[in-house]
Every structure is written in structure tokens, then in C-alpha cells.
């Protein structure tokens, strides 16, 4: 459980170019806050790999994640996982050190 109040923010998203999603937040307290999500691999329709970086007055930050149309990675093709592993290695990221989220308990249409 958080020990401080949780700050809920909602960004405005645009796609200024193919493969780039730009998120701009306009609510307090950390303005300006901008994130750039780079779609670095989309080898099959149900999975894409995103690396992102962001900035606000307090810090610069970054990360990566796999977006999926499914709730688990169980049906991901081995070739897709190999592609993701290869792509993130080019950026100095260890794919096998990334966390896997279990979304099986999420609502179907929240």
C-alpha cells in the first residue's frame, strides 16, 4: 500500500510520426511532463514492444513494456519473444529481467 497519496494523471496522446506516441500531461504538480513511447517491434498482431522515456521537473525516467491484446504471454510465438529479446539488447536492456504482469483477473471491459 502507498504511504503517500496517489497522484492520478491523464495524458493527452498524439502520434507525431509512425511508431511514436507522445504523451503530454497538463495536470499538477509536475509540469511540464512529457513521455515519448517508441514502438520498436511489432512482429505479430497481438504483441508490440514499446520503449519509452519521460521527463518532468523532478527527474528524467524511462522503461519498456510489451503491449498485448491477450491477458498473458502464453500464446506468444517463440519467434516474437526472440525478436523482443534481440531488440531490447540493442538498447542495453535484459529482456529476461523484465517483469511479467498477470492480467487474468482484470475486467473484460473496464
C-alpha atoms as an extended CHARMM CRD file, in Angstrom:
* protein
*
       110  EXT
         1         1  UNK       CA              0.0000000000        0.0000000000        0.0000000000  PROA      1               0.0000000000
         2         2  UNK       CA              1.2260000000        3.5110000000       -0.7630000000  PROA      2               0.0000000000
         3         3  UNK       CA              2.4660000000        5.5550000000        2.1790000000  PROA      3               0.0000000000
         4         4  UNK       CA              1.5030000000        8.8360000000        0.4770000000  PROA      4               0.0000000000
         5         5  UNK       CA             -1.4610000000        9.9850000000       -1.5660000000  PROA      5               0.0000000000
         6         6  UNK       CA             -1.5060000000        8.5780000000       -5.0940000000  PROA      6               0.0000000000
         7         7  UNK       CA             -1.4150000000       11.2130000000       -7.8440000000  PROA      7               0.0000000000
         8         8  UNK       CA             -3.7310000000       10.3190000000      -10.7220000000  PROA      8               0.0000000000
         9         9  UNK       CA             -2.8900000000       11.9590000000      -14.0390000000  PROA      9               0.0000000000
        10        10  UNK       CA             -4.3380000000       11.5290000000      -17.5160000000  PROA      10              0.0000000000
        11        11  UNK       CA             -2.2070000000       12.4730000000      -20.5260000000  PROA      11              0.0000000000
        12        12  UNK       CA             -3.1450000000       13.7950000000      -23.9300000000  PROA      12              0.0000000000
        13        13  UNK       CA             -1.7530000000       11.3860000000      -26.5380000000  PROA      13              0.0000000000
        14        14  UNK       CA             -0.7060000000       12.1610000000      -30.1020000000  PROA      14              0.0000000000
        15        15  UNK       CA              1.1820000000       10.2360000000      -32.8060000000  PROA      15              0.0000000000
        16        16  UNK       CA              3.5420000000       12.8260000000      -34.3050000000  PROA      16              0.0000000000
        17        17  UNK       CA              5.1510000000       10.1530000000      -36.5290000000  PROA      17              0.0000000000
        18        18  UNK       CA              4.8800000000        6.4420000000      -37.2800000000  PROA      18              0.0000000000
        19        19  UNK       CA              5.9100000000        4.4000000000      -34.2670000000  PROA      19              0.0000000000
        20        20  UNK       CA              5.9950000000        7.3390000000      -31.8410000000  PROA      20              0.0000000000
        21        21  UNK       CA              3.3330000000        8.1270000000      -29.2600000000  PROA      21              0.0000000000
        22        22  UNK       CA              3.7750000000       11.4250000000      -27.4050000000  PROA      22              0.0000000000
        23        23  UNK       CA              2.0280000000       11.8680000000      -24.0620000000  PROA      23              0.0000000000
        24        24  UNK       CA              1.6630000000       15.3120000000      -22.5120000000  PROA      24              0.0000000000
        25        25  UNK       CA              0.2360000000       15.7410000000      -19.0420000000  PROA      25              0.0000000000
        26        26  UNK       CA             -1.4590000000       19.0140000000      -18.1410000000  PROA      26              0.0000000000
        27        27  UNK       CA             -2.3490000000       18.4510000000      -14.5120000000  PROA      27              0.0000000000
        28        28  UNK       CA             -0.3660000000       19.4280000000      -11.4410000000  PROA      28              0.0000000000
        29        29  UNK       CA              2.0320000000       19.0250000000       -9.7840000000  PROA      29              0.0000000000
        30        30  UNK       CA              4.8180000000       18.1370000000      -12.2380000000  PROA      30              0.0000000000
        31        31  UNK       CA              4.5230000000       20.3810000000      -15.2690000000  PROA      31              0.0000000000
        32        32  UNK       CA              5.7120000000       20.0390000000      -17.8900000000  PROA      32              0.0000000000
        33        33  UNK       CA              5.5980000000       16.2510000000      -18.0090000000  PROA      33              0.0000000000
        34        34  UNK       CA              6.1700000000       14.6280000000      -21.3940000000  PROA      34              0.0000000000
        35        35  UNK       CA              6.6380000000       10.9880000000      -22.3390000000  PROA      35              0.0000000000
        36        36  UNK       CA              7.6810000000        9.5250000000      -25.6760000000  PROA      36              0.0000000000
        37        37  UNK       CA              6.6750000000        5.9160000000      -26.3180000000  PROA      37              0.0000000000
        38        38  UNK       CA              8.6300000000        4.3370000000      -29.1890000000  PROA      38              0.0000000000
        39        39  UNK       CA              7.1270000000        1.2360000000      -30.7860000000  PROA      39              0.0000000000
        40        40  UNK       CA             10.3410000000       -0.6440000000      -31.5060000000  PROA      40              0.0000000000
        41        41  UNK       CA              8.9170000000       -4.0050000000      -32.5960000000  PROA      41              0.0000000000
        42        42  UNK       CA              5.5200000000       -5.2970000000      -33.7260000000  PROA      42              0.0000000000
        43        43  UNK       CA              6.2350000000       -8.7490000000      -35.1720000000  PROA      43              0.0000000000
        44        44  UNK       CA              2.7070000000      -10.1410000000      -34.8140000000  PROA      44              0.0000000000
        45        45  UNK       CA             -0.7440000000       -8.5560000000      -34.4780000000  PROA      45              0.0000000000
        46        46  UNK       CA             -1.2290000000       -9.3640000000      -30.7800000000  PROA      46              0.0000000000
        47        47  UNK       CA              2.1180000000       -8.1030000000      -29.4370000000  PROA      47              0.0000000000
        48        48  UNK       CA              4.2520000000       -4.9950000000      -29.6550000000  PROA      48              0.0000000000
        49        49  UNK       CA              7.3030000000       -3.8530000000      -27.7450000000  PROA      49              0.0000000000
        50        50  UNK       CA              7.4640000000       -0.2640000000      -26.5080000000  PROA      50              0.0000000000
        51        51  UNK       CA             10.4560000000        1.5820000000      -25.0660000000  PROA      51              0.0000000000
        52        52  UNK       CA              9.7150000000        4.9550000000      -23.5280000000  PROA      52              0.0000000000
        53        53  UNK       CA             11.3490000000        7.9250000000      -21.9010000000  PROA      53              0.0000000000
        54        54  UNK       CA              9.8530000000       10.7850000000      -19.9600000000  PROA      54              0.0000000000
        55        55  UNK       CA             10.7710000000       13.9820000000      -18.2340000000  PROA      55              0.0000000000
        56        56  UNK       CA              9.3140000000       16.3360000000      -15.6640000000  PROA      56              0.0000000000
        57        57  UNK       CA             10.8580000000       18.9910000000      -13.4030000000  PROA      57              0.0000000000
        58        58  UNK       CA             11.8250000000       16.3810000000      -10.7890000000  PROA      58              0.0000000000
        59        59  UNK       CA             13.5090000000       13.7270000000      -12.9370000000  PROA      59              0.0000000000
        60        60  UNK       CA             14.1160000000       12.0020000000      -16.2450000000  PROA      60              0.0000000000
        61        61  UNK       CA             12.8370000000        8.4110000000      -16.4140000000  PROA      61              0.0000000000
        62        62  UNK       CA             12.4730000000        5.5270000000      -18.8650000000  PROA      62              0.0000000000
        63        63  UNK       CA             11.3250000000        1.9670000000      -19.2600000000  PROA      63              0.0000000000
        64        64  UNK       CA              9.8700000000       -0.6140000000      -21.5650000000  PROA      64              0.0000000000
        65        65  UNK       CA              6.9050000000       -2.9540000000      -21.8220000000  PROA      65              0.0000000000
        66        66  UNK       CA              5.1310000000       -5.4070000000      -24.0760000000  PROA      66              0.0000000000
        67        67  UNK       CA              1.5990000000       -4.4810000000      -25.1130000000  PROA      67              0.0000000000
        68        68  UNK       CA             -0.7490000000       -7.3410000000      -25.8660000000  PROA      68              0.0000000000
        69        69  UNK       CA             -4.3150000000       -7.9800000000      -26.8930000000  PROA      69              0.0000000000
        70        70  UNK       CA             -4.2500000000      -11.0090000000      -24.5890000000  PROA      70              0.0000000000
        71        71  UNK       CA             -4.0990000000      -11.2610000000      -20.7950000000  PROA      71              0.0000000000
        72        72  UNK       CA             -0.9620000000      -13.4160000000      -20.6750000000  PROA      72              0.0000000000
        73        73  UNK       CA              2.0420000000      -14.1210000000      -22.8570000000  PROA      73              0.0000000000
        74        74  UNK       CA              1.1260000000      -17.8110000000      -23.0830000000  PROA      74              0.0000000000
        75        75  UNK       CA              0.2800000000      -17.6760000000      -26.8020000000  PROA      75              0.0000000000
        76        76  UNK       CA              3.2470000000      -15.5100000000      -27.8230000000  PROA      76              0.0000000000
        77        77  UNK       CA              5.1930000000      -17.1720000000      -30.6440000000  PROA      77              0.0000000000
        78        78  UNK       CA              8.7490000000      -18.1460000000      -29.6960000000  PROA      78              0.0000000000
        79        79  UNK       CA              9.9330000000      -16.1020000000      -32.6960000000  PROA      79              0.0000000000
        80        80  UNK       CA              8.2400000000      -12.9950000000      -31.2620000000  PROA      80              0.0000000000
        81        81  UNK       CA              9.8910000000      -13.4210000000      -27.8920000000  PROA      81              0.0000000000
        82        82  UNK       CA             13.2630000000      -13.9420000000      -29.6110000000  PROA      82              0.0000000000
        83        83  UNK       CA             12.6870000000      -10.7550000000      -31.6310000000  PROA      83              0.0000000000
        84        84  UNK       CA             11.8700000000       -8.7620000000      -28.4740000000  PROA      84              0.0000000000
        85        85  UNK       CA             14.9380000000      -10.1630000000      -26.7050000000  PROA      85              0.0000000000
        86        86  UNK       CA             17.1480000000       -9.1260000000      -29.6400000000  PROA      86              0.0000000000
        87        87  UNK       CA             15.6590000000       -5.6320000000      -29.9800000000  PROA      87              0.0000000000
        88        88  UNK       CA             15.9560000000       -4.6510000000      -26.3080000000  PROA      88              0.0000000000
        89        89  UNK       CA             19.5250000000       -5.9820000000      -26.1590000000  PROA      89              0.0000000000
        90        90  UNK       CA             20.4460000000       -3.2750000000      -28.6950000000  PROA      90              0.0000000000
        91        91  UNK       CA             19.3490000000       -0.7380000000      -26.0560000000  PROA      91              0.0000000000
        92        92  UNK       CA             21.2150000000       -2.4280000000      -23.2000000000  PROA      92              0.0000000000
        93        93  UNK       CA             18.0970000000       -3.9990000000      -21.6700000000  PROA      93              0.0000000000
        94        94  UNK       CA             17.9130000000       -7.6060000000      -20.4750000000  PROA      94              0.0000000000
        95        95  UNK       CA             14.5510000000       -8.9140000000      -21.6830000000  PROA      95              0.0000000000
        96        96  UNK       CA             14.6150000000      -11.7610000000      -19.1820000000  PROA      96              0.0000000000
        97        97  UNK       CA             14.9570000000       -9.2750000000      -16.2990000000  PROA      97              0.0000000000
        98        98  UNK       CA             11.6840000000       -7.5650000000      -17.2610000000  PROA      98              0.0000000000
        99        99  UNK       CA              8.6570000000       -8.2580000000      -15.0280000000  PROA      99              0.0000000000
       100       100  UNK       CA              5.6980000000      -10.2490000000      -16.2980000000  PROA      100             0.0000000000
       101       101  UNK       CA              2.2600000000       -9.0000000000      -15.2590000000  PROA      101             0.0000000000
       102       102  UNK       CA             -0.6250000000      -11.4320000000      -14.7350000000  PROA      102             0.0000000000
       103       103  UNK       CA             -3.7440000000       -9.7780000000      -16.1330000000  PROA      103             0.0000000000
       104       104  UNK       CA             -6.0200000000      -12.8000000000      -15.8790000000  PROA      104             0.0000000000
       105       105  UNK       CA             -8.0700000000      -11.1760000000      -13.1000000000  PROA      105             0.0000000000
       106       106  UNK       CA             -8.6820000000       -7.8830000000      -14.9630000000  PROA      106             0.0000000000
       107       107  UNK       CA            -12.2090000000       -6.9800000000      -16.0090000000  PROA      107             0.0000000000
       108       108  UNK       CA            -13.0510000000       -7.8150000000      -19.6180000000  PROA      108             0.0000000000
       109       109  UNK       CA            -14.3110000000       -4.3030000000      -20.4420000000  PROA      109             0.0000000000
       110       110  UNK       CA            -13.4920000000       -1.9300000000      -17.5700000000  PROA      110             0.0000000000
